[in-house]
PDB file of C-alpha atoms in Angstrom:
ATOM      1  CA  MET F 382     -81.459  -8.717-119.561  1.00 97.00           C
ATOM      2  CA  ARG F 383     -79.967  -7.552-116.273  1.00 98.00           C
ATOM      3  CA  LEU F 384     -81.837  -4.671-114.697  1.00 98.00           C
ATOM      4  CA  LEU F 385     -80.746  -2.754-111.637  1.00 98.00           C
ATOM      5  CA  ARG F 386     -81.121   0.513-109.756  1.00 98.00           C
ATOM      6  CA  VAL F 387     -78.140   2.609-108.767  1.00 98.00           C
ATOM      7  CA  GLY F 388     -77.481   5.599-106.529  1.00 98.00           C
ATOM      8  CA  ALA F 389     -77.807   6.693-102.943  1.00 97.00           C
ATOM      9  CA  PRO F 390     -80.636   5.205-100.838  1.00 96.00           C
ATOM     10  CA  GLY F 391     -83.888   6.899-101.812  1.00 95.00           C
ATOM     11  CA  ALA F 392     -82.364   8.438-104.935  1.00 96.00           C
ATOM     12  CA  GLU F 393     -81.742   5.354-107.097  1.00 98.00           C
ATOM     13  CA  LYS F 394     -82.202   5.514-110.859  1.00 97.00           C
ATOM     14  CA  PRO F 395     -82.873   2.656-113.290  1.00 98.00           C
ATOM     15  CA  ALA F 396     -80.064   1.015-115.217  1.00 98.00           C
ATOM     16  CA  ALA F 397     -79.160  -2.088-117.195  1.00 98.00           C
ATOM     17  CA  LEU F 398     -75.972  -4.045-117.787  1.00 97.00           C
ATOM     18  CA  ASP F 399     -74.621  -4.017-121.332  1.00 97.00           C
ATOM     19  CA  ALA F 400     -72.929  -6.993-122.998  1.00 94.00           C
ATOM     20  CA  GLN F 401     -69.554  -5.994-121.525  1.00 95.00           C
ATOM     21  CA  GLY F 402     -70.913  -5.642-118.002  1.00 96.00           C
ATOM     22  CA  GLY F 403     -71.033  -1.857-118.080  1.00 97.00           C
ATOM     23  CA  ILE F 404     -73.867  -0.107-116.256  1.00 98.00           C
ATOM     24  CA  ARG F 405     -76.044   1.947-118.611  1.00 98.00           C
ATOM     25  CA  ASP F 406     -78.352   4.703-117.376  1.00 98.00           C
ATOM     26  CA  LEU F 407     -82.003   4.056-118.339  1.00 98.00           C
ATOM     27  CA  SER F 408     -83.451   7.106-116.590  1.00 97.00           C
ATOM     28  CA  ALA F 409     -83.975   9.096-119.808  1.00 95.00           C
ATOM     29  CA  LEU F 410     -86.321   6.354-121.012  1.00 95.00           C
ATOM     30  CA  VAL F 411     -87.749   4.849-117.822  1.00 95.00           C
ATOM     31  CA  PRO F 412     -88.782   6.867-114.740  1.00 95.00           C
ATOM     32  CA  ASP F 413     -87.885   3.966-112.433  1.00 97.00           C
ATOM     33  CA  LEU F 414     -88.014   0.164-112.363  1.00 98.00           C
ATOM     34  CA  THR F 415     -91.393   0.011-110.672  1.00 98.00           C
ATOM     35  CA  PRO F 416     -93.759  -3.013-110.751  1.00 98.00           C
ATOM     36  CA  GLU F 417     -95.564  -1.875-113.897  1.00 97.00           C
ATOM     37  CA  TRP F 418     -92.274  -2.092-115.805  1.00 97.00           C
ATOM     38  CA  LEU F 419     -92.056  -5.816-115.083  1.00 98.00           C
ATOM     39  CA  SER F 420     -94.903  -6.854-117.368  1.00 97.00           C
ATOM     40  CA  PRO F 421     -93.905  -9.083-120.319  1.00 96.00           C
ATOM     41  CA  GLN F 422     -94.718  -6.302-122.787  1.00 96.00           C
ATOM     42  CA  ARG F 423     -92.571  -3.692-121.059  1.00 97.00           C
ATOM     43  CA  LEU F 424     -89.707  -6.102-120.499  1.00 97.00           C
ATOM     44  CA  ARG F 425     -89.714  -6.818-124.226  1.00 96.00           C
ATOM     45  CA  ALA F 426     -89.577  -3.069-124.885  1.00 95.00           C
ATOM     46  CA  LEU F 427     -86.609  -2.716-122.523  1.00 96.00           C
ATOM     47  CA  ALA F 428     -84.843  -5.636-124.197  1.00 96.00           C
ATOM     48  CA  ALA F 429     -85.131  -3.853-127.557  1.00 96.00           C
ATOM     49  CA  ILE F 430     -83.145  -0.829-126.353  1.00 96.00           C
ATOM     50  CA  ASP F 431     -79.676  -0.380-127.804  1.00 96.00           C
ATOM     51  CA  LEU F 432     -77.817  -0.055-124.510  1.00 97.00           C
ATOM     52  CA  GLU F 433     -74.626   1.039-126.258  1.00 95.00           C
ATOM     53  CA  GLN F 434     -76.332   4.354-127.036  1.00 95.00           C
ATOM     54  CA  LEU F 435     -77.005   5.117-123.381  1.00 97.00           C
ATOM     55  CA  PRO F 436     -74.581   6.818-120.982  1.00 97.00           C
ATOM     56  CA  LEU F 437     -72.302   4.706-118.838  1.00 97.00           C
ATOM     57  CA  VAL F 438     -72.545   4.916-115.067  1.00 96.00           C
ATOM     58  CA  ASP F 439     -69.511   4.861-112.776  1.00 95.00           C
ATOM     59  CA  ALA F 440     -68.825   1.205-111.975  1.00 92.00           C
ATOM     60  CA  GLU F 441     -68.250   2.099-108.310  1.00 95.00           C
ATOM     61  CA  VAL F 442     -71.790   3.426-107.845  1.00 97.00           C
ATOM     62  CA  ARG F 443     -73.914   1.959-105.055  1.00 98.00           C
ATOM     63  CA  ILE F 444     -76.406  -0.682-106.251  1.00 98.00           C
ATOM     64  CA  GLY F 445     -79.826  -0.592-104.642  1.00 98.00           C
ATOM     65  CA  VAL F 446     -82.827  -2.907-104.518  1.00 98.00           C
ATOM     66  CA  PRO F 447     -83.503  -3.803-108.191  1.00 98.00           C
ATOM     67  CA  VAL F 448     -87.236  -2.962-108.087  1.00 98.00           C
ATOM     68  CA  ALA F 449     -88.867   0.116-106.566  1.00 98.00           C
ATOM     69  CA  GLY F 450     -92.238  -0.068-104.842  1.00 97.00           C
ATOM     70  CA  ILE F 451     -92.131  -3.697-103.739  1.00 98.00           C
ATOM     71  CA  ARG F 452     -95.361  -4.469-101.877  1.00 97.00           C
ATOM     72  CA  GLN F 453     -94.929  -8.029-100.623  1.00 98.00           C
ATOM     73  CA  PHE F 454     -91.781  -9.816 -99.423  1.00 98.00           C
ATOM     74  CA  ILE F 455     -92.485 -13.530 -98.983  1.00 98.00           C
ATOM     75  CA  GLY F 456     -90.268 -16.327 -97.711  1.00 98.00           C
ATOM     76  CA  ILE F 457     -90.319 -20.110 -97.843  1.00 97.00           C
ATOM     77  CA  ALA F 458     -88.787 -21.946 -94.890  1.00 95.00           C
ATOM     78  CA  LEU F 459     -87.153 -25.381 -94.782  1.00 93.00           C
ATOM     79  CA  ASN F 460     -87.175 -25.829 -98.554  1.00 96.00           C
ATOM     80  CA  TYR F 461     -83.849 -27.647 -99.095  1.00 94.00           C
ATOM     81  CA  ARG F 462     -83.417 -31.272 -98.157  1.00 90.00           C
ATOM     82  CA  LYS F 463     -79.975 -30.813 -96.628  1.00 83.00           C
ATOM     83  CA  HIS F 464     -81.115 -27.798 -94.605  1.00 81.00           C
ATOM     84  CA  ALA F 465     -84.008 -29.864 -93.230  1.00 80.00           C
ATOM     85  CA  GLU F 466     -81.510 -32.581 -92.301  1.00 81.00           C
ATOM     86  CA  GLU F 467     -79.174 -30.197 -90.460  1.00 79.00           C
ATOM     87  CA  SER F 468     -82.208 -28.730 -88.665  1.00 76.00           C
ATOM     88  CA  GLY F 469     -83.269 -32.187 -87.523  1.00 80.00           C
ATOM     89  CA  GLN F 470     -86.729 -31.728 -89.010  1.00 81.00           C
ATOM     90  CA  ALA F 471     -88.858 -33.858 -91.291  1.00 86.00           C
ATOM     91  CA  LEU F 472     -89.405 -32.688 -94.848  1.00 90.00           C
ATOM     92  CA  PRO F 473     -92.526 -30.505 -94.899  1.00 93.00           C
ATOM     93  CA  ALA F 474     -95.615 -31.821 -96.678  1.00 95.00           C
ATOM     94  CA  GLU F 475     -96.413 -28.316 -97.951  1.00 97.00           C
ATOM     95  CA  PRO F 476     -94.361 -25.129 -98.196  1.00 97.00           C
ATOM     96  CA  ILE F 477     -93.821 -23.259 -94.926  1.00 96.00           C
ATOM     97  CA  VAL F 478     -94.680 -19.662 -95.752  1.00 97.00           C
ATOM     98  CA  PHE F 479     -93.760 -16.478 -93.900  1.00 96.00           C
ATOM     99  CA  THR F 480     -93.386 -12.814 -94.724  1.00 96.00           C
ATOM    100  CA  LYS F 481     -90.609 -10.321 -94.154  1.00 97.00           C
ATOM    101  CA  ALA F 482     -91.228  -6.624 -93.623  1.00 98.00           C
ATOM    102  CA  ILE F 483     -90.541  -4.634 -96.780  1.00 98.00           C
ATOM    103  CA  THR F 484     -88.471  -2.306 -94.564  1.00 98.00           C
ATOM    104  CA  ALA F 485     -85.940  -5.168 -94.325  1.00 98.00           C
ATOM    105  CA  LEU F 486     -85.092  -4.739 -98.021  1.00 98.00           C
ATOM    106  CA  SER F 487     -81.640  -3.379 -98.772  1.00 98.00           C
ATOM    107  CA  GLY F 488     -79.099  -3.212-101.555  1.00 98.00           C
ATOM    108  CA  PRO F 489     -76.940  -6.252-102.298  1.00 98.00           C
ATOM    109  CA  ASN F 490     -73.750  -4.710-100.936  1.00 98.00           C
ATOM    110  CA  ASP F 491     -75.170  -2.554 -98.153  1.00 98.00           C
ATOM    111  CA  ASP F 492     -73.971  -3.175 -94.620  1.00 98.00           C
ATOM    112  CA  ILE F 493     -75.870  -5.646 -92.455  1.00 98.00           C
ATOM    113  CA  VAL F 494     -76.703  -3.933 -89.185  1.00 97.00           C
ATOM    114  CA  MET F 495     -77.429  -6.424 -86.413  1.00 96.00           C
ATOM    115  CA  PRO F 496     -80.081  -5.428 -83.848  1.00 93.00           C
ATOM    116  CA  PRO F 497     -78.860  -4.267 -80.427  1.00 92.00           C
ATOM    117  CA  GLY F 498     -77.499  -7.115 -78.339  1.00 90.00           C
ATOM    118  CA  SER F 499     -77.898  -9.720 -81.073  1.00 93.00           C
ATOM    119  CA  GLU F 500     -75.830 -12.862 -80.552  1.00 92.00           C
ATOM    120  CA  HIS F 501     -77.753 -15.107 -82.944  1.00 95.00           C
ATOM    121  CA  SER F 502     -77.905 -13.335 -86.322  1.00 96.00           C
ATOM    122  CA  ASP F 503     -77.554 -15.853 -89.148  1.00 97.00           C
ATOM    123  CA  TRP F 504     -77.064 -15.943 -92.918  1.00 98.00           C
ATOM    124  CA  GLU F 505     -79.221 -17.654 -95.574  1.00 97.00           C
ATOM    125  CA  ILE F 506     -78.409 -17.467 -99.285  1.00 98.00           C
ATOM    126  CA  GLU F 507     -81.578 -17.916-101.356  1.00 98.00           C
ATOM    127  CA  LEU F 508     -82.837 -17.732-104.903  1.00 98.00           C
ATOM    128  CA  GLY F 509     -85.122 -14.718-105.189  1.00 98.00           C
ATOM    129  CA  VAL F 510     -88.109 -14.755-107.548  1.00 98.00           C
ATOM    130  CA  ILE F 511     -89.613 -11.457-108.715  1.00 98.00           C
ATOM    131  CA  ILE F 512     -93.198 -11.519-109.974  1.00 98.00           C
ATOM    132  CA  GLY F 513     -93.963  -9.713-113.234  1.00 98.00           C
ATOM    133  CA  SER F 514     -97.723 -10.120-113.666  1.00 98.00           C
ATOM    134  CA  THR F 515    -100.598 -10.693-111.269  1.00 98.00           C
ATOM    135  CA  ALA F 516    -100.900 -14.350-110.287  1.00 98.00           C
ATOM    136  CA  ARG F 517    -104.142 -15.630-108.810  1.00 98.00           C
ATOM    137  CA  SER F 518    -104.947 -19.373-108.661  1.00 98.00           C
ATOM    138  CA  VAL F 519    -102.446 -20.258-111.374  1.00 98.00           C
ATOM    139  CA  THR F 520    -101.393 -23.794-112.264  1.00 98.00           C
ATOM    140  CA  GLN F 521     -97.852 -25.085-111.968  1.00 98.00           C
ATOM    141  CA  GLN F 522     -97.726 -25.256-115.760  1.00 98.00           C
ATOM    142  CA  ASP F 523     -98.483 -21.534-116.045  1.00 98.00           C
ATOM    143  CA  ALA F 524     -96.692 -20.321-112.916  1.00 98.00           C
ATOM    144  CA  LEU F 525     -93.344 -19.364-114.440  1.00 98.00           C
ATOM    145  CA  ARG F 526     -95.108 -17.163-116.998  1.00 97.00           C
ATOM    146  CA  HIS F 527     -95.813 -14.805-114.107  1.00 98.00           C
ATOM    147  CA  VAL F 528     -92.134 -14.509-113.155  1.00 98.00           C
ATOM    148  CA  ALA F 529     -90.314 -11.406-114.386  1.00 98.00           C
ATOM    149  CA  GLY F 530     -86.918 -12.597-113.250  1.00 98.00           C
ATOM    150  CA  TYR F 531     -84.580 -13.836-110.560  1.00 98.00           C
ATOM    151  CA  CYS F 532     -82.034 -12.425-108.150  1.00 98.00           C
ATOM    152  CA  ILE F 533     -79.880 -13.336-105.170  1.00 98.00           C
ATOM    153  CA  GLY F 534     -81.428 -12.899-101.730  1.00 98.00           C
ATOM    154  CA  ASN F 535     -79.923 -13.122 -98.254  1.00 98.00           C
ATOM    155  CA  ASP F 536     -82.743 -14.038 -95.875  1.00 98.00           C
ATOM    156  CA  LEU F 537     -80.970 -12.941 -92.713  1.00 97.00           C
ATOM    157  CA  SER F 538     -82.464 -14.268 -89.498  1.00 96.00           C
ATOM    158  CA  GLU F 539     -82.069 -13.314 -85.839  1.00 94.00           C
ATOM    159  CA  ARG F 540     -82.553 -16.777 -84.338  1.00 93.00           C
ATOM    160  CA  HIS F 541     -83.349 -15.695 -80.781  1.00 90.00           C
ATOM    161  CA  TRP F 542     -86.235 -13.527 -81.964  1.00 89.00           C
ATOM    162  CA  GLN F 543     -87.257 -16.247 -84.411  1.00 86.00           C
ATOM    163  CA  ASN F 544     -87.210 -19.200 -82.026  1.00 84.00           C
ATOM    164  CA  HIS F 545     -87.596 -17.830 -78.501  1.00 83.00           C
ATOM    165  CA  ARG F 546     -89.930 -14.856 -78.818  1.00 83.00           C
ATOM    166  CA  ASN F 547     -93.121 -16.867 -79.321  1.00 82.00           C
ATOM    167  CA  GLY F 548     -91.648 -18.628 -82.331  1.00 70.00           C
ATOM    168  CA  GLN F 549     -92.719 -16.337 -85.154  1.00 77.00           C
ATOM    169  CA  LEU F 550     -90.466 -16.309 -88.197  1.00 88.00           C
ATOM    170  CA  TYR F 551     -91.532 -12.756 -89.089  1.00 89.00           C
ATOM    171  CA  LYS F 552     -89.973 -11.384 -85.904  1.00 92.00           C
ATOM    172  CA  GLY F 553     -86.513 -12.763 -86.585  1.00 92.00           C
ATOM    173  CA  LYS F 554     -86.440 -11.900 -90.274  1.00 95.00           C
ATOM    174  CA  SER F 555     -87.728  -8.335 -90.481  1.00 96.00           C
ATOM    175  CA  PHE F 556     -85.004  -6.172 -88.964  1.00 96.00           C
ATOM    176  CA  ASP F 557     -83.753  -3.332 -91.142  1.00 97.00           C
ATOM    177  CA  THR F 558     -81.044  -4.541 -93.601  1.00 98.00           C
ATOM    178  CA  PHE F 559     -82.121  -8.201 -93.153  1.00 98.00           C
ATOM    179  CA  GLY F 560     -83.302  -8.525 -96.763  1.00 98.00           C
ATOM    180  CA  PRO F 561     -80.527  -7.714 -99.265  1.00 98.00           C
ATOM    181  CA  ILE F 562     -81.576  -8.536-102.832  1.00 98.00           C
ATOM    182  CA  GLY F 563     -79.799  -8.042-106.144  1.00 97.00           C
ATOM    183  CA  PRO F 564     -77.466  -6.964-107.593  1.00 98.00           C
ATOM    184  CA  TRP F 565     -79.694  -7.370-110.626  1.00 98.00           C
ATOM    185  CA  LEU F 566     -83.033  -8.643-111.727  1.00 98.00           C
ATOM    186  CA  VAL F 567     -82.058 -11.202-114.380  1.00 98.00           C
ATOM    187  CA  THR F 568     -85.061 -11.598-116.653  1.00 98.00           C
ATOM    188  CA  ALA F 569     -86.642 -15.034-116.803  1.00 98.00           C
ATOM    189  CA  ASP F 570     -85.692 -15.619-120.442  1.00 97.00           C
ATOM    190  CA  GLU F 571     -82.046 -15.799-119.317  1.00 97.00           C
ATOM    191  CA  VAL F 572     -82.781 -18.422-116.649  1.00 98.00           C
ATOM    192  CA  PRO F 573     -84.244 -21.361-118.595  1.00 95.00           C
ATOM    193  CA  ASP F 574     -84.220 -23.659-115.554  1.00 98.00           C
ATOM    194  CA  PRO F 575     -84.379 -22.100-112.076  1.00 98.00           C
ATOM    195  CA  GLN F 576     -83.837 -25.590-110.629  1.00 98.00           C
ATOM    196  CA  ALA F 577     -80.297 -25.870-112.005  1.00 98.00           C
ATOM    197  CA  LEU F 578     -78.457 -22.989-110.333  1.00 98.00           C
ATOM    198  CA  ASP F 579     -75.380 -23.291-108.129  1.00 98.00           C
ATOM    199  CA  LEU F 580     -75.439 -21.259-104.902  1.00 98.00           C
ATOM    200  CA  GLU F 581     -72.497 -20.367-102.669  1.00 98.00           C
ATOM    201  CA  LEU F 582     -72.068 -18.274 -99.534  1.00 98.00           C
ATOM    202  CA  ARG F 583     -68.706 -17.472 -97.963  1.00 98.00           C
ATOM    203  CA  LEU F 584     -68.139 -16.125 -94.463  1.00 98.00           C
ATOM    204  CA  ASN F 585     -64.820 -14.287 -94.183  1.00 98.00           C
ATOM    205  CA  GLY F 586     -63.647 -16.149 -97.274  1.00 98.00           C
ATOM    206  CA  ALA F 587     -64.587 -19.663 -96.103  1.00 97.00           C
ATOM    207  CA  VAL F 588     -67.404 -21.508 -97.885  1.00 98.00           C
ATOM    208  CA  THR F 589     -70.286 -22.251 -95.518  1.00 97.00           C
ATOM    209  CA  GLN F 590     -73.095 -22.883 -98.015  1.00 97.00           C
ATOM    210  CA  SER F 591     -72.586 -24.643-101.354  1.00 97.00           C
ATOM    211  CA  SER F 592     -75.524 -26.235-103.109  1.00 97.00           C
ATOM    212  CA  ASN F 593     -77.760 -26.231-106.148  1.00 97.00           C
ATOM    213  CA  THR F 594     -81.417 -25.275-106.502  1.00 98.00           C
ATOM    214  CA  SER F 595     -82.099 -28.860-107.593  1.00 97.00           C
ATOM    215  CA  ASP F 596     -82.057 -29.692-103.857  1.00 96.00           C
ATOM    216  CA  MET F 597     -85.263 -27.704-103.326  1.00 97.00           C
ATOM    217  CA  ILE F 598     -88.143 -29.694-101.901  1.00 97.00           C
ATOM    218  CA  PHE F 599     -90.697 -27.472-103.658  1.00 98.00           C
ATOM    219  CA  PRO F 600     -89.478 -25.964-106.966  1.00 98.00           C
ATOM    220  CA  VAL F 601     -90.160 -22.415-108.059  1.00 98.00           C
ATOM    221  CA  ALA F 602     -93.167 -23.263-110.254  1.00 98.00           C
ATOM    222  CA  PHE F 603     -94.805 -25.150-107.384  1.00 98.00           C
ATOM    223  CA  ILE F 604     -94.144 -22.281-104.954  1.00 98.00           C
ATOM    224  CA  VAL F 605     -95.630 -19.616-107.228  1.00 98.00           C
ATOM    225  CA  SER F 606     -98.677 -21.757-107.958  1.00 98.00           C
ATOM    226  CA  TYR F 607     -99.110 -22.710-104.285  1.00 98.00           C
ATOM    227  CA  LEU F 608     -98.932 -19.128-103.020  1.00 98.00           C
ATOM    228  CA  SER F 609    -101.380 -17.965-105.676  1.00 98.00           C
ATOM    229  CA  GLN F 610    -104.036 -20.342-104.344  1.00 98.00           C
ATOM    230  CA  PHE F 611    -104.494 -18.329-101.134  1.00 98.00           C
ATOM    231  CA  MET F 612    -103.080 -14.881-101.924  1.00 98.00           C
ATOM    232  CA  THR F 613    -102.765 -12.673-104.960  1.00 98.00           C
ATOM    233  CA  LEU F 614     -99.198 -12.237-106.098  1.00 98.00           C
ATOM    234  CA  LEU F 615     -98.599  -8.747-107.456  1.00 98.00           C
ATOM    235  CA  PRO F 616     -96.049  -7.408-109.928  1.00 98.00           C
ATOM    236  CA  GLY F 617     -92.868  -6.601-108.053  1.00 98.00           C
ATOM    237  CA  ASP F 618     -93.486  -9.099-105.242  1.00 98.00           C
ATOM    238  CA  VAL F 619     -90.321 -10.843-104.083  1.00 98.00           C
ATOM    239  CA  ILE F 620     -90.254 -14.491-102.990  1.00 98.00           C
ATOM    240  CA  VAL F 621     -87.121 -15.901-101.369  1.00 98.00           C
ATOM    241  CA  THR F 622     -87.350 -19.626-101.895  1.00 98.00           C
ATOM    242  CA  GLY F 623     -85.449 -21.226 -99.025  1.00 97.00           C
ATOM    243  CA  THR F 624     -81.840 -21.794 -98.064  1.00 96.00           C
ATOM    244  CA  PRO F 625     -79.548 -24.809 -98.440  1.00 96.00           C
ATOM    245  CA  GLY F 626     -77.566 -26.444 -95.669  1.00 93.00           C
ATOM    246  CA  GLY F 627     -74.700 -24.589 -94.015  1.00 94.00           C
ATOM    247  CA  VAL F 628     -76.419 -21.861 -92.027  1.00 95.00           C
ATOM    248  CA  GLY F 629     -74.804 -20.783 -88.780  1.00 95.00           C
ATOM    249  CA  ILE F 630     -77.295 -22.435 -86.468  1.00 92.00           C
ATOM    250  CA  GLY F 631     -76.702 -25.765 -88.246  1.00 90.00           C
ATOM    251  CA  LEU F 632     -72.934 -25.791 -87.731  1.00 91.00           C
ATOM    252  CA  THR F 633     -71.175 -27.736 -84.951  1.00 91.00           C
ATOM    253  CA  PRO F 634     -70.777 -25.723 -82.823  1.00 94.00           C
ATOM    254  CA  PRO F 635     -73.232 -23.068 -84.057  1.00 95.00           C
ATOM    255  CA  ARG F 636     -71.604 -19.931 -85.475  1.00 96.00           C
ATOM    256  CA  PHE F 637     -73.415 -16.620 -85.657  1.00 97.00           C
ATOM    257  CA  LEU F 638     -72.538 -13.271 -87.178  1.00 98.00           C
ATOM    258  CA  LYS F 639     -70.381 -10.782 -85.326  1.00 96.00           C
ATOM    259  CA  HIS F 640     -69.143  -7.260 -85.921  1.00 96.00           C
ATOM    260  CA  GLY F 641     -66.615  -7.140 -88.764  1.00 97.00           C
ATOM    261  CA  ASP F 642     -67.704 -10.316 -90.541  1.00 98.00           C
ATOM    262  CA  VAL F 643     -67.902 -10.244 -94.341  1.00 98.00           C
ATOM    263  CA  LEU F 644     -70.435 -12.274 -96.334  1.00 98.00           C
ATOM    264  CA  GLN F 645     -70.020 -13.021-100.037  1.00 98.00           C
ATOM    265  CA  LEU F 646     -72.928 -14.594-101.926  1.00 98.00           C
ATOM    266  CA  ALA F 647     -73.077 -15.897-105.494  1.00 98.00           C
ATOM    267  CA  ILE F 648     -75.656 -17.681-107.652  1.00 98.00           C
ATOM    268  CA  ALA F 649     -74.729 -18.829-111.143  1.00 97.00           C
ATOM    269  CA  GLY F 650     -75.721 -16.184-113.685  1.00 97.00           C
ATOM    270  CA  LEU F 651     -77.251 -13.876-111.082  1.00 98.00           C
ATOM    271  CA  GLY F 652     -74.163 -12.011-109.899  1.00 98.00           C
ATOM    272  CA  THR F 653     -72.662 -11.572-106.445  1.00 98.00           C
ATOM    273  CA  GLN F 654     -73.274  -9.772-103.172  1.00 98.00           C
ATOM    274  CA  THR F 655     -70.761  -8.602-100.533  1.00 98.00           C
ATOM    275  CA  GLN F 656     -71.964  -7.445 -97.136  1.00 98.00           C
ATOM    276  CA  HIS F 657     -70.080  -6.174 -94.078  1.00 98.00           C
ATOM    277  CA  VAL F 658     -71.641  -6.897 -90.698  1.00 98.00           C
ATOM    278  CA  ILE F 659     -71.963  -4.127 -88.129  1.00 96.00           C
ATOM    279  CA  ALA F 660     -73.134  -4.479 -84.545  1.00 92.00           C
ATOM    280  CA  LYS F 661     -75.582  -1.660 -83.971  1.00 77.00           C
ATOM    281  CA  GLU F 662     -73.925  -0.462 -80.805  1.00 68.00           C
ATOM    282  CA  LEU F 663     -70.707   0.087 -82.775  1.00 47.00           C
ATOM    283  CA  ALA F 664     -72.242   1.551 -85.930  1.00 42.00           C
TER     284      ALA F 664
END
């Protein structure tokens, strides 16, 4: 099932894609796609709905963040072998964990607004994992049972703030609009193997990132289990699981985002994103 939220920022309503790709309004049945609606029982109830009986939504409607009330936004750094190589760093022995401010969350096609004076804003396509049930000290074998579904994430990073302002990842990754996710939450039953998904990011039409989640150093089940050893993962939590090679800072010469750039992101089975870049001074 593909679940989404549509409408103006702050006024989104729940929806689902039907078999033909039409957007069907769920708001008569579901108040909103909040964390409690991500439990296995409620997802099964949603899957039983005859979407053809629900009203269609205009296909041009804005798509928002697929889950309301997200409480934790977690990232994994340096989790693709080729990205580690282009960064000139050794493969990590354990996942490198950081958080992003939940205020960075934005819709999949919303504009990216660079912070004032930014000359080092960078792109990072990532597989997003959305937690469906509380995970605390879970094993790798049980970890994926706690996943409600998957989505595309763009873990945008302002490299100067990240690397030269006392080196904290959180600083460079938490600007408003630096966390587009969506367009949909694709439920886990439709993604039998999260380690077999093609990813692609284009900048102004040219491919800069092209990879597969099989290149992850730490797979999704390991990440969920690992995080749950030292923090409680809550329904609705979003984990972006690392980016493959081809980010701007890894190019020769480095290439960073500028006003007017267009990013297009795609992950097999999870849809697409398109974002226009705006320099804040010109917005």
